[in-house]
mmCIF file of C-alpha atoms in Angstrom:
data_model
loop_
_atom_site.group_PDB
_atom_site.id
_atom_site.type_symbol
_atom_site.label_atom_id
_atom_site.label_comp_id
_atom_site.label_asym_id
_atom_site.label_seq_id
_atom_site.Cartn_x
_atom_site.Cartn_y
_atom_site.Cartn_z
ATOM 1 C CA MET A 1 -2.454 2.228 -3.312
ATOM 2 C CA ASN A 2 -2.757 2.899 -7.003
ATOM 3 C CA ARG A 3 -1.198 0.598 -9.565
ATOM 4 C CA THR A 4 -0.438 2.063 -12.957
ATOM 5 C CA SER A 5 -0.204 -0.242 -15.942
ATOM 6 C CA HIS A 6 2.140 -0.187 -18.852
ATOM 7 C CA LEU A 7 3.002 -2.592 -21.624
ATOM 8 C CA THR A 8 6.571 -3.735 -22.047
ATOM 9 C CA MET A 9 7.555 -2.701 -25.553
ATOM 10 C CA ASN A 10 8.515 -5.635 -27.721
ATOM 11 C CA ASN A 11 9.980 -5.706 -31.205
ATOM 12 C CA GLN A 12 7.399 -8.356 -32.162
ATOM 13 C CA ALA A 13 4.399 -6.081 -32.112
ATOM 14 C CA GLU A 14 1.869 -8.829 -32.625
ATOM 15 C CA SER A 15 2.857 -10.719 -29.457
ATOM 16 C CA PRO A 16 1.214 -9.637 -26.166
ATOM 17 C CA SER A 17 3.788 -9.058 -23.444
ATOM 18 C CA ASN A 18 3.765 -9.258 -19.645
ATOM 19 C CA THR A 19 4.055 -6.409 -17.223
ATOM 20 C CA SER A 20 4.429 -6.235 -13.478
ATOM 21 C CA PRO A 21 2.093 -3.964 -11.530
ATOM 22 C CA VAL A 22 3.658 -0.719 -10.372
ATOM 23 C CA LYS A 23 2.757 0.426 -6.885
ATOM 24 C CA ASN A 24 2.181 3.921 -5.583
ATOM 25 C CA THR A 25 3.047 3.247 -1.965
ATOM 26 C CA THR A 26 0.312 4.737 0.119
ATOM 27 C CA SER A 27 -0.959 1.645 1.898
ATOM 28 C CA PRO A 28 0.274 0.089 5.207
ATOM 29 C CA SER A 29 0.337 -3.302 3.583
ATOM 30 C CA THR A 30 2.506 -4.734 0.794
ATOM 31 C CA LEU A 31 0.417 -5.963 -2.099
ATOM 32 C CA SER A 32 1.930 -8.584 -4.391
ATOM 33 C CA SER A 33 0.491 -9.910 -7.624
ATOM 34 C CA SER A 34 1.653 -11.938 -10.565
ATOM 35 C CA PRO A 35 2.376 -10.401 -13.963
ATOM 36 C CA ASN A 36 -0.740 -10.212 -16.100
ATOM 37 C CA GLN A 37 -1.245 -10.507 -19.839
ATOM 38 C CA ARG A 38 -1.985 -7.093 -21.355
ATOM 39 C CA HIS A 39 -3.745 -6.061 -24.544
ATOM 40 C CA HIS A 40 -1.242 -4.851 -27.129
ATOM 41 C CA HIS A 41 -1.903 -2.354 -29.894
ATOM 42 C CA HIS A 42 -1.126 -3.762 -33.321
ATOM 43 C CA HIS A 43 0.898 -1.685 -35.747
ATOM 44 C CA ASN A 44 0.133 -1.601 -39.463
ATOM 45 C CA TYR A 45 3.637 -0.923 -40.597
ATOM 46 C CA SER A 46 7.071 -2.503 -40.198
ATOM 47 C CA ARG A 47 10.509 -1.264 -39.268
ATOM 48 C CA SER A 48 13.841 -2.118 -40.805
ATOM 49 C CA PRO A 49 15.849 -4.692 -38.833
ATOM 50 C CA ASN A 50 18.296 -2.053 -37.579
ATOM 51 C CA SER A 51 15.565 0.328 -36.462
ATOM 52 C CA VAL A 52 13.796 -2.545 -34.709
ATOM 53 C CA THR A 53 16.974 -3.368 -32.801
ATOM 54 C CA ASP A 54 17.674 0.266 -31.895
ATOM 55 C CA PHE A 55 14.088 0.840 -30.821
ATOM 56 C CA GLN A 56 14.105 -2.259 -28.638
ATOM 57 C CA ILE A 57 17.401 -1.352 -26.970
ATOM 58 C CA ILE A 58 16.044 2.059 -25.972
ATOM 59 C CA ALA A 59 12.694 0.542 -24.974
ATOM 60 C CA ASP A 60 14.449 -1.950 -22.707
ATOM 61 C CA ARG A 61 16.380 0.879 -21.064
ATOM 62 C CA ALA A 62 13.177 2.855 -20.546
ATOM 63 C CA ASN A 63 11.433 -0.110 -18.941
ATOM 64 C CA ARG A 64 14.425 -0.882 -16.730
ATOM 65 C CA ASP A 65 14.733 2.724 -15.544
ATOM 66 C CA TYR A 66 11.009 2.855 -14.870
ATOM 67 C CA GLN A 67 11.096 -0.323 -12.791
ATOM 68 C CA ASN A 68 14.101 1.045 -10.869
ATOM 69 C CA GLY A 69 12.371 4.357 -10.150
ATOM 70 C CA ASN A 70 14.582 6.419 -12.477
ATOM 71 C CA TYR A 71 11.550 8.182 -13.907
ATOM 72 C CA GLU A 72 13.280 11.226 -15.410
ATOM 73 C CA ARG A 73 15.649 9.083 -17.445
ATOM 74 C CA ALA A 74 12.833 6.721 -18.441
ATOM 75 C CA GLU A 75 10.868 9.773 -19.601
ATOM 76 C CA GLN A 76 13.765 10.912 -21.792
ATOM 77 C CA TYR A 77 14.028 7.518 -23.473
ATOM 78 C CA CYS A 78 10.271 7.331 -24.015
ATOM 79 C CA LEU A 79 10.035 10.797 -25.537
ATOM 80 C CA GLN A 80 12.835 9.811 -27.909
ATOM 81 C CA LEU A 81 10.839 6.735 -28.952
ATOM 82 C CA TYR A 82 7.617 8.741 -29.156
ATOM 83 C CA GLN A 83 9.121 10.792 -31.971
ATOM 84 C CA GLN A 84 9.474 7.560 -33.944
ATOM 85 C CA GLU A 85 6.201 5.861 -33.020
ATOM 86 C CA PRO A 86 3.532 8.235 -31.701
ATOM 87 C CA ASP A 87 0.838 5.556 -32.092
ATOM 88 C CA ASN A 88 2.561 2.833 -30.062
ATOM 89 C CA THR A 89 0.083 2.210 -27.256
ATOM 90 C CA SER A 90 2.657 0.360 -25.162
ATOM 91 C CA LEU A 91 4.787 3.483 -25.236
ATOM 92 C CA LEU A 92 1.821 5.718 -24.422
ATOM 93 C CA LEU A 93 0.948 3.583 -21.407
ATOM 94 C CA LEU A 94 4.522 3.683 -20.173
ATOM 95 C CA LEU A 95 4.609 7.471 -20.505
ATOM 96 C CA SER A 96 1.302 7.641 -18.659
ATOM 97 C CA SER A 97 2.732 5.499 -15.858
ATOM 98 C CA ILE A 98 5.946 7.520 -15.662
ATOM 99 C CA TYR A 99 4.109 10.820 -15.313
ATOM 100 C CA PHE A 100 1.778 9.319 -12.723
ATOM 101 C CA GLN A 101 4.746 8.271 -10.594
ATOM 102 C CA MET A 102 6.195 11.767 -11.039
ATOM 103 C CA ARG A 103 2.833 13.205 -9.885
ATOM 104 C CA ARG A 104 2.445 15.034 -13.175
ATOM 105 C CA TYR A 105 -1.143 13.914 -13.468
ATOM 106 C CA ASP A 106 -2.227 16.120 -16.377
ATOM 107 C CA GLN A 107 0.505 14.666 -18.570
ATOM 108 C CA SER A 108 -0.331 11.161 -17.370
ATOM 109 C CA MET A 109 -3.936 11.743 -18.433
ATOM 110 C CA GLN A 110 -2.822 13.151 -21.774
ATOM 111 C CA TYR A 111 -1.021 9.962 -22.770
ATOM 112 C CA SER A 112 -3.742 7.705 -21.359
ATOM 113 C CA LEU A 113 -6.311 9.563 -23.474
ATOM 114 C CA LEU A 114 -4.127 9.214 -26.559
ATOM 115 C CA ALA A 115 -3.966 5.469 -25.922
ATOM 116 C CA THR A 116 -7.759 5.213 -25.566
ATOM 117 C CA LYS A 117 -8.227 7.067 -28.858
ATOM 118 C CA LEU A 118 -5.931 4.621 -30.634
ATOM 119 C CA ASP A 119 -7.464 1.597 -28.914
ATOM 120 C CA PRO A 120 -10.770 2.255 -27.096
ATOM 121 C CA HIS A 121 -10.673 -1.301 -25.719
ATOM 122 C CA LEU A 122 -7.353 -0.882 -23.892
ATOM 123 C CA ALA A 123 -8.354 -1.514 -20.275
ATOM 124 C CA GLU A 124 -5.008 -0.424 -18.849
ATOM 125 C CA ALA A 125 -5.366 3.026 -20.395
ATOM 126 C CA HIS A 126 -8.760 3.518 -18.745
ATOM 127 C CA SER A 127 -7.325 2.316 -15.427
ATOM 128 C CA ASN A 128 -4.370 4.703 -15.656
ATOM 129 C CA LEU A 129 -6.751 7.526 -16.520
ATOM 130 C CA ALA A 130 -8.856 6.620 -13.491
ATOM 131 C CA ASN A 131 -5.764 6.676 -11.249
ATOM 132 C CA ALA A 132 -4.970 10.222 -12.363
ATOM 133 C CA TYR A 133 -8.566 11.383 -11.943
ATOM 134 C CA LYS A 134 -8.573 9.950 -8.415
ATOM 135 C CA GLU A 135 -5.375 11.775 -7.462
ATOM 136 C CA LYS A 136 -6.785 15.036 -8.865
ATOM 137 C CA GLY A 137 -9.920 14.625 -6.758
ATOM 138 C CA PHE A 138 -12.336 13.749 -9.568
ATOM 139 C CA LEU A 139 -13.592 10.644 -7.825
ATOM 140 C CA SER A 140 -16.753 10.164 -9.879
ATOM 141 C CA LEU A 141 -14.794 10.227 -13.142
ATOM 142 C CA ALA A 142 -12.220 7.870 -11.647
ATOM 143 C CA LEU A 143 -14.908 5.362 -10.695
ATOM 144 C CA ASP A 144 -16.425 5.551 -14.185
ATOM 145 C CA HIS A 145 -13.100 4.715 -15.806
ATOM 146 C CA TYR A 146 -12.327 1.886 -13.375
ATOM 147 C CA VAL A 147 -15.712 0.376 -14.235
ATOM 148 C CA LYS A 148 -14.943 0.789 -17.951
ATOM 149 C CA ALA A 149 -11.560 -0.900 -17.522
ATOM 150 C CA LEU A 150 -13.141 -3.852 -15.727
ATOM 151 C CA GLN A 151 -15.888 -4.165 -18.327
ATOM 152 C CA LEU A 152 -13.227 -4.371 -21.017
ATOM 153 C CA LYS A 153 -11.075 -6.798 -19.052
ATOM 154 C CA PRO A 154 -13.025 -8.717 -16.384
ATOM 155 C CA ASP A 155 -9.882 -10.492 -15.124
ATOM 156 C CA PHE A 156 -7.956 -7.219 -14.596
ATOM 157 C CA ILE A 157 -6.682 -7.791 -11.061
ATOM 158 C CA ASP A 158 -4.903 -4.452 -10.657
ATOM 159 C CA GLY A 159 -8.076 -2.762 -11.865
ATOM 160 C CA TYR A 160 -10.111 -4.333 -9.060
ATOM 161 C CA ILE A 161 -7.508 -3.311 -6.477
ATOM 162 C CA ASN A 162 -7.474 0.298 -7.679
ATOM 163 C CA TYR A 163 -11.272 0.296 -7.930
ATOM 164 C CA ALA A 164 -11.513 -0.902 -4.322
ATOM 165 C CA ALA A 165 -9.287 1.957 -3.142
ATOM 166 C CA ALA A 166 -11.462 4.471 -5.002
ATOM 167 C CA LEU A 167 -14.632 2.977 -3.535
ATOM 168 C CA ILE A 168 -13.160 3.292 -0.033
ATOM 169 C CA ALA A 169 -12.352 6.943 -0.765
ATOM 170 C CA ASN A 170 -16.002 7.290 -1.819
ATOM 171 C CA SER A 171 -17.134 5.681 1.485
ATOM 172 C CA ASP A 172 -18.531 2.638 -0.340
ATOM 173 C CA MET A 173 -16.986 0.014 1.919
ATOM 174 C CA GLU A 174 -19.274 -2.832 0.889
ATOM 175 C CA GLY A 175 -18.471 -2.149 -2.762
ATOM 176 C CA ALA A 176 -14.763 -2.226 -1.936
ATOM 177 C CA VAL A 177 -15.207 -5.618 -0.263
ATOM 178 C CA SER A 178 -16.799 -6.920 -3.468
ATOM 179 C CA ALA A 179 -13.940 -5.531 -5.574
ATOM 180 C CA TYR A 180 -11.303 -7.186 -3.388
ATOM 181 C CA LEU A 181 -13.226 -10.468 -3.551
ATOM 182 C CA ARG A 182 -13.283 -10.305 -7.352
ATOM 183 C CA ALA A 183 -9.514 -9.781 -7.454
ATOM 184 C CA LEU A 184 -9.058 -12.779 -5.163
ATOM 185 C CA GLN A 185 -11.298 -14.921 -7.357
ATOM 186 C CA TYR A 186 -8.759 -14.501 -10.143
ATOM 187 C CA ASN A 187 -5.736 -14.984 -7.889
ATOM 188 C CA PRO A 188 -6.432 -16.410 -4.407
ATOM 189 C CA ASN A 189 -2.732 -16.161 -3.495
ATOM 190 C CA LEU A 190 -2.648 -12.350 -3.368
ATOM 191 C CA TYR A 191 -1.920 -12.266 0.338
ATOM 192 C CA GLY A 192 -1.542 -8.491 0.499
ATOM 193 C CA VAL A 193 -4.961 -7.996 -1.057
ATOM 194 C CA ARG A 194 -6.513 -10.523 1.315
ATOM 195 C CA ASN A 195 -4.878 -8.734 4.239
ATOM 196 C CA ASP A 196 -6.393 -5.431 3.095
ATOM 197 C CA LEU A 197 -9.746 -7.169 2.740
ATOM 198 C CA GLY A 198 -9.389 -8.348 6.337
ATOM 199 C CA ASN A 199 -8.672 -4.787 7.483
ATOM 200 C CA LEU A 200 -11.778 -3.565 5.689
ATOM 201 C CA LEU A 201 -13.969 -6.321 7.119
ATOM 202 C CA LYS A 202 -12.663 -5.548 10.615
ATOM 203 C CA ALA A 203 -13.494 -1.864 10.145
ATOM 204 C CA LEU A 204 -17.017 -2.882 9.105
ATOM 205 C CA GLY A 205 -17.394 -4.982 12.245
ATOM 206 C CA TYR A 206 -17.137 -8.398 10.567
ATOM 207 C CA ILE A 207 -14.613 -9.681 13.085
ATOM 208 C CA GLU A 208 -14.845 -13.410 12.365
ATOM 209 C CA GLU A 209 -14.647 -12.815 8.609
ATOM 210 C CA ALA A 210 -11.596 -10.604 9.138
ATOM 211 C CA LYS A 211 -9.983 -13.299 11.282
ATOM 212 C CA GLU A 212 -10.587 -15.840 8.517
ATOM 213 C CA CYS A 213 -8.866 -13.525 6.038
ATOM 214 C CA TYR A 214 -5.778 -13.102 8.214
ATOM 215 C CA LEU A 215 -5.576 -16.860 8.835
ATOM 216 C CA LYS A 216 -5.678 -17.475 5.078
ATOM 217 C CA VAL A 217 -2.972 -14.862 4.564
ATOM 218 C CA ILE A 218 -0.703 -16.622 7.052
ATOM 219 C CA LYS A 219 -1.417 -19.969 5.417
ATOM 220 C CA THR A 220 -0.470 -18.510 2.021
ATOM 221 C CA GLN A 221 2.518 -16.488 3.248
ATOM 222 C CA PRO A 222 3.619 -17.596 6.741
ATOM 223 C CA THR A 223 6.351 -14.943 6.934
ATOM 224 C CA PHE A 224 4.026 -11.962 6.336
ATOM 225 C CA ALA A 225 4.437 -10.171 9.659
ATOM 226 C CA VAL A 226 1.606 -7.683 9.092
ATOM 227 C CA ALA A 227 -1.003 -10.462 9.062
ATOM 228 C CA TRP A 228 0.327 -11.918 12.319
ATOM 229 C CA SER A 229 -0.009 -8.486 13.919
ATOM 230 C CA ASN A 230 -3.501 -7.959 12.495
ATOM 231 C CA LEU A 231 -4.563 -11.351 13.803
ATOM 232 C CA GLY A 232 -3.142 -10.346 17.179
ATOM 233 C CA CYS A 233 -5.403 -7.276 17.113
ATOM 234 C CA ILE A 234 -8.406 -9.537 16.485
ATOM 235 C CA PHE A 235 -7.521 -11.770 19.436
ATOM 236 C CA ASN A 236 -7.011 -8.709 21.617
ATOM 237 C CA CYS A 237 -10.469 -7.405 20.645
ATOM 238 C CA GLN A 238 -11.915 -10.788 21.601
ATOM 239 C CA GLY A 239 -10.202 -10.753 25.002
ATOM 240 C CA GLU A 240 -7.733 -13.498 24.059
ATOM 241 C CA ILE A 241 -4.774 -11.650 25.559
ATOM 242 C CA TRP A 242 -2.267 -14.509 25.510
ATOM 243 C CA LEU A 243 -3.061 -15.362 21.898
ATOM 244 C CA ALA A 244 -2.683 -11.681 21.049
ATOM 245 C CA ILE A 245 0.723 -11.543 22.754
ATOM 246 C CA HIS A 246 1.838 -14.669 20.895
ATOM 247 C CA HIS A 247 0.864 -13.234 17.510
ATOM 248 C CA PHE A 248 2.467 -9.844 18.146
ATOM 249 C CA GLU A 249 5.668 -11.567 19.275
ATOM 250 C CA LYS A 250 5.611 -13.675 16.117
ATOM 251 C CA ALA A 251 5.142 -10.537 14.010
ATOM 252 C CA VAL A 252 8.209 -8.765 15.414
ATOM 253 C CA ALA A 253 10.246 -11.963 15.260
ATOM 254 C CA LEU A 254 9.486 -12.157 11.541
ATOM 255 C CA ASP A 255 10.205 -8.458 11.013
ATOM 256 C CA PRO A 256 12.498 -6.916 13.656
ATOM 257 C CA ASN A 257 11.882 -3.461 12.134
ATOM 258 C CA PHE A 258 8.081 -3.673 12.374
ATOM 259 C CA LEU A 259 7.185 -0.519 14.315
ATOM 260 C CA ASP A 260 3.444 -1.167 14.619
ATOM 261 C CA GLY A 261 4.162 -4.709 15.762
ATOM 262 C CA TYR A 262 6.218 -3.460 18.726
ATOM 263 C CA ILE A 263 3.600 -0.829 19.584
ATOM 264 C CA ASN A 264 0.830 -3.431 19.530
ATOM 265 C CA LEU A 265 2.943 -5.811 21.593
ATOM 266 C CA GLY A 266 3.724 -3.115 24.152
ATOM 267 C CA ASN A 267 0.072 -2.117 24.425
ATOM 268 C CA VAL A 268 -1.216 -5.645 25.015
ATOM 269 C CA LEU A 269 1.567 -6.380 27.519
ATOM 270 C CA LYS A 270 0.712 -3.159 29.364
ATOM 271 C CA GLU A 271 -2.943 -4.187 29.344
ATOM 272 C CA ALA A 272 -1.899 -7.555 30.808
ATOM 273 C CA ARG A 273 0.145 -5.640 33.436
ATOM 274 C CA ILE A 274 3.383 -7.248 32.273
ATOM 275 C CA PHE A 275 5.084 -3.889 32.517
ATOM 276 C CA ASP A 276 8.734 -4.912 32.233
ATOM 277 C CA ARG A 277 8.133 -6.586 28.871
ATOM 278 C CA ALA A 278 5.886 -3.727 27.760
ATOM 279 C CA ILE A 279 8.733 -1.307 28.480
ATOM 280 C CA THR A 280 11.106 -3.433 26.402
ATOM 281 C CA ALA A 281 8.653 -3.415 23.479
ATOM 282 C CA TYR A 282 8.135 0.350 23.655
ATOM 283 C CA LEU A 283 11.877 0.993 23.834
ATOM 284 C CA ARG A 284 12.335 -1.124 20.735
ATOM 285 C CA ALA A 285 9.615 0.904 19.007
ATOM 286 C CA LEU A 286 11.392 4.130 19.979
ATOM 287 C CA HIS A 287 14.641 2.763 18.614
ATOM 288 C CA LEU A 288 12.837 2.534 15.265
ATOM 289 C CA SER A 289 10.940 5.838 15.631
ATOM 290 C CA PRO A 290 12.523 8.041 18.337
ATOM 291 C CA ASN A 291 10.035 10.910 17.988
ATOM 292 C CA HIS A 292 6.785 8.941 18.254
ATOM 293 C CA PRO A 293 4.748 10.829 20.909
ATOM 294 C CA ILE A 294 2.169 8.081 21.513
ATOM 295 C CA VAL A 295 4.895 5.539 22.241
ATOM 296 C CA HIS A 296 6.555 7.959 24.669
ATOM 297 C CA GLY A 297 3.188 8.422 26.382
ATOM 298 C CA ASN A 298 2.574 4.678 26.664
ATOM 299 C CA LEU A 299 6.122 4.052 27.843
ATOM 300 C CA ALA A 300 5.654 6.691 30.538
ATOM 301 C CA CYS A 301 2.486 4.901 31.700
ATOM 302 C CA ALA A 302 4.425 1.654 32.006
ATOM 303 C CA TYR A 303 7.197 3.404 33.970
ATOM 304 C CA TYR A 304 4.553 4.903 36.282
ATOM 305 C CA GLU A 305 2.978 1.508 36.953
ATOM 306 C CA GLN A 306 6.435 0.122 37.737
ATOM 307 C CA GLY A 307 6.956 2.875 40.306
ATOM 308 C CA LEU A 308 9.629 4.553 38.184
ATOM 309 C CA ILE A 309 8.109 7.986 38.733
ATOM 310 C CA ASP A 310 11.121 10.087 37.707
ATOM 311 C CA LEU A 311 11.372 8.219 34.414
ATOM 312 C CA ALA A 312 7.619 8.508 33.918
ATOM 313 C CA ILE A 313 7.703 12.300 34.415
ATOM 314 C CA GLU A 314 10.643 12.697 32.060
ATOM 315 C CA THR A 315 8.950 10.561 29.409
ATOM 316 C CA TYR A 316 5.567 12.309 29.704
ATOM 317 C CA ARG A 317 7.358 15.622 29.211
ATOM 318 C CA ARG A 318 9.052 14.256 26.128
ATOM 319 C CA ALA A 319 5.687 13.110 24.744
ATOM 320 C CA ILE A 320 4.225 16.592 25.313
ATOM 321 C CA GLN A 321 7.259 18.226 23.719
ATOM 322 C CA LEU A 322 6.721 16.100 20.618
ATOM 323 C CA GLN A 323 2.937 16.605 20.587
ATOM 324 C CA PRO A 324 1.826 19.690 22.549
ATOM 325 C CA ASN A 325 -1.841 18.823 21.950
ATOM 326 C CA PHE A 326 -1.747 15.600 23.985
ATOM 327 C CA PRO A 327 -4.376 15.863 26.784
ATOM 328 C CA ASP A 328 -3.789 12.373 28.207
ATOM 329 C CA ALA A 329 -0.088 13.065 28.637
ATOM 330 C CA TYR A 330 -0.800 16.312 30.527
ATOM 331 C CA CYS A 331 -3.252 14.537 32.866
ATOM 332 C CA ASN A 332 -0.883 11.645 33.468
ATOM 333 C CA LEU A 333 2.040 14.015 34.034
ATOM 334 C CA ALA A 334 -0.007 15.901 36.633
ATOM 335 C CA ASN A 335 -0.778 12.640 38.433
ATOM 336 C CA ALA A 336 2.892 11.648 38.418
ATOM 337 C CA LEU A 337 3.905 15.051 39.801
ATOM 338 C CA LYS A 338 1.296 14.664 42.557
ATOM 339 C CA VAL A 339 2.871 11.370 43.560
ATOM 340 C CA GLN A 340 6.180 13.199 43.919
ATOM 341 C CA GLY A 341 4.494 15.987 45.863
ATOM 342 C CA LYS A 342 5.401 18.574 43.239
ATOM 343 C CA VAL A 343 1.818 19.704 42.558
#
């Protein structure tokens, strides 16, 4: 998940203003952080009162449209303002962020570079530039600019989060762990970041450390269903089946539309040979995602174990229809057909 930074334009140019991080939603987890103070470029000239008011009205509209995802309209407002103030770094950062969200990365880089020329110490501009480099596949350049941003602003939480994602893309998992830990030093309540840290630690084999992360997430945000599910996965790995079931059930109770939660619950119930409840969980998952081949395959297994051979055959065939390259489903279908004497 990349977070682009922009500065909310304010008619009092000498006052730093707050901005909320903007998310590019590519991560399974929701990351939440508090607004951070941003550096603000100082202007050496003044506007008339009327022009200040007009500028601020348009700036407010641009910011509002950007936050609401109306990027084309936000772009139009910003380009109008850019004609008046081409050296307003807040405006340049907002344009950079808009074009990033529109996946127009060259234009995003253009305005980030303009901002760095006006203010070489503007950490957010380097971070935005790094985001664009990362999306264009220039990972080394992206990492360089994330490092520069963090050197300029050591408490730049969004910078650490973006840097961690780039390090993961560069297969530097230990470095990503360090970046997440630095972000959490500045704000320990970032439960989404701590959850992602737990996922990374689990992938690295640090199971107890991952468990500690998920427990802290739940303590910070008890209603965060993803952490309950992740903790359930830890318990399942450790052979604590009943604890795993409890945590998966808690996850789907907190979020009735949590697809992965139902899949995890169905899998652990199937493993525990509680097939009727596993079937219920898989059916709920299919209600949320009707064309999920793996769920159809697992549901068919549960039907088979229940002796519901006709349903198992029908469901295996549906899984194969959805995913023709599904060897397990073919093997299981053949076994079910043998039971019926059709092979």
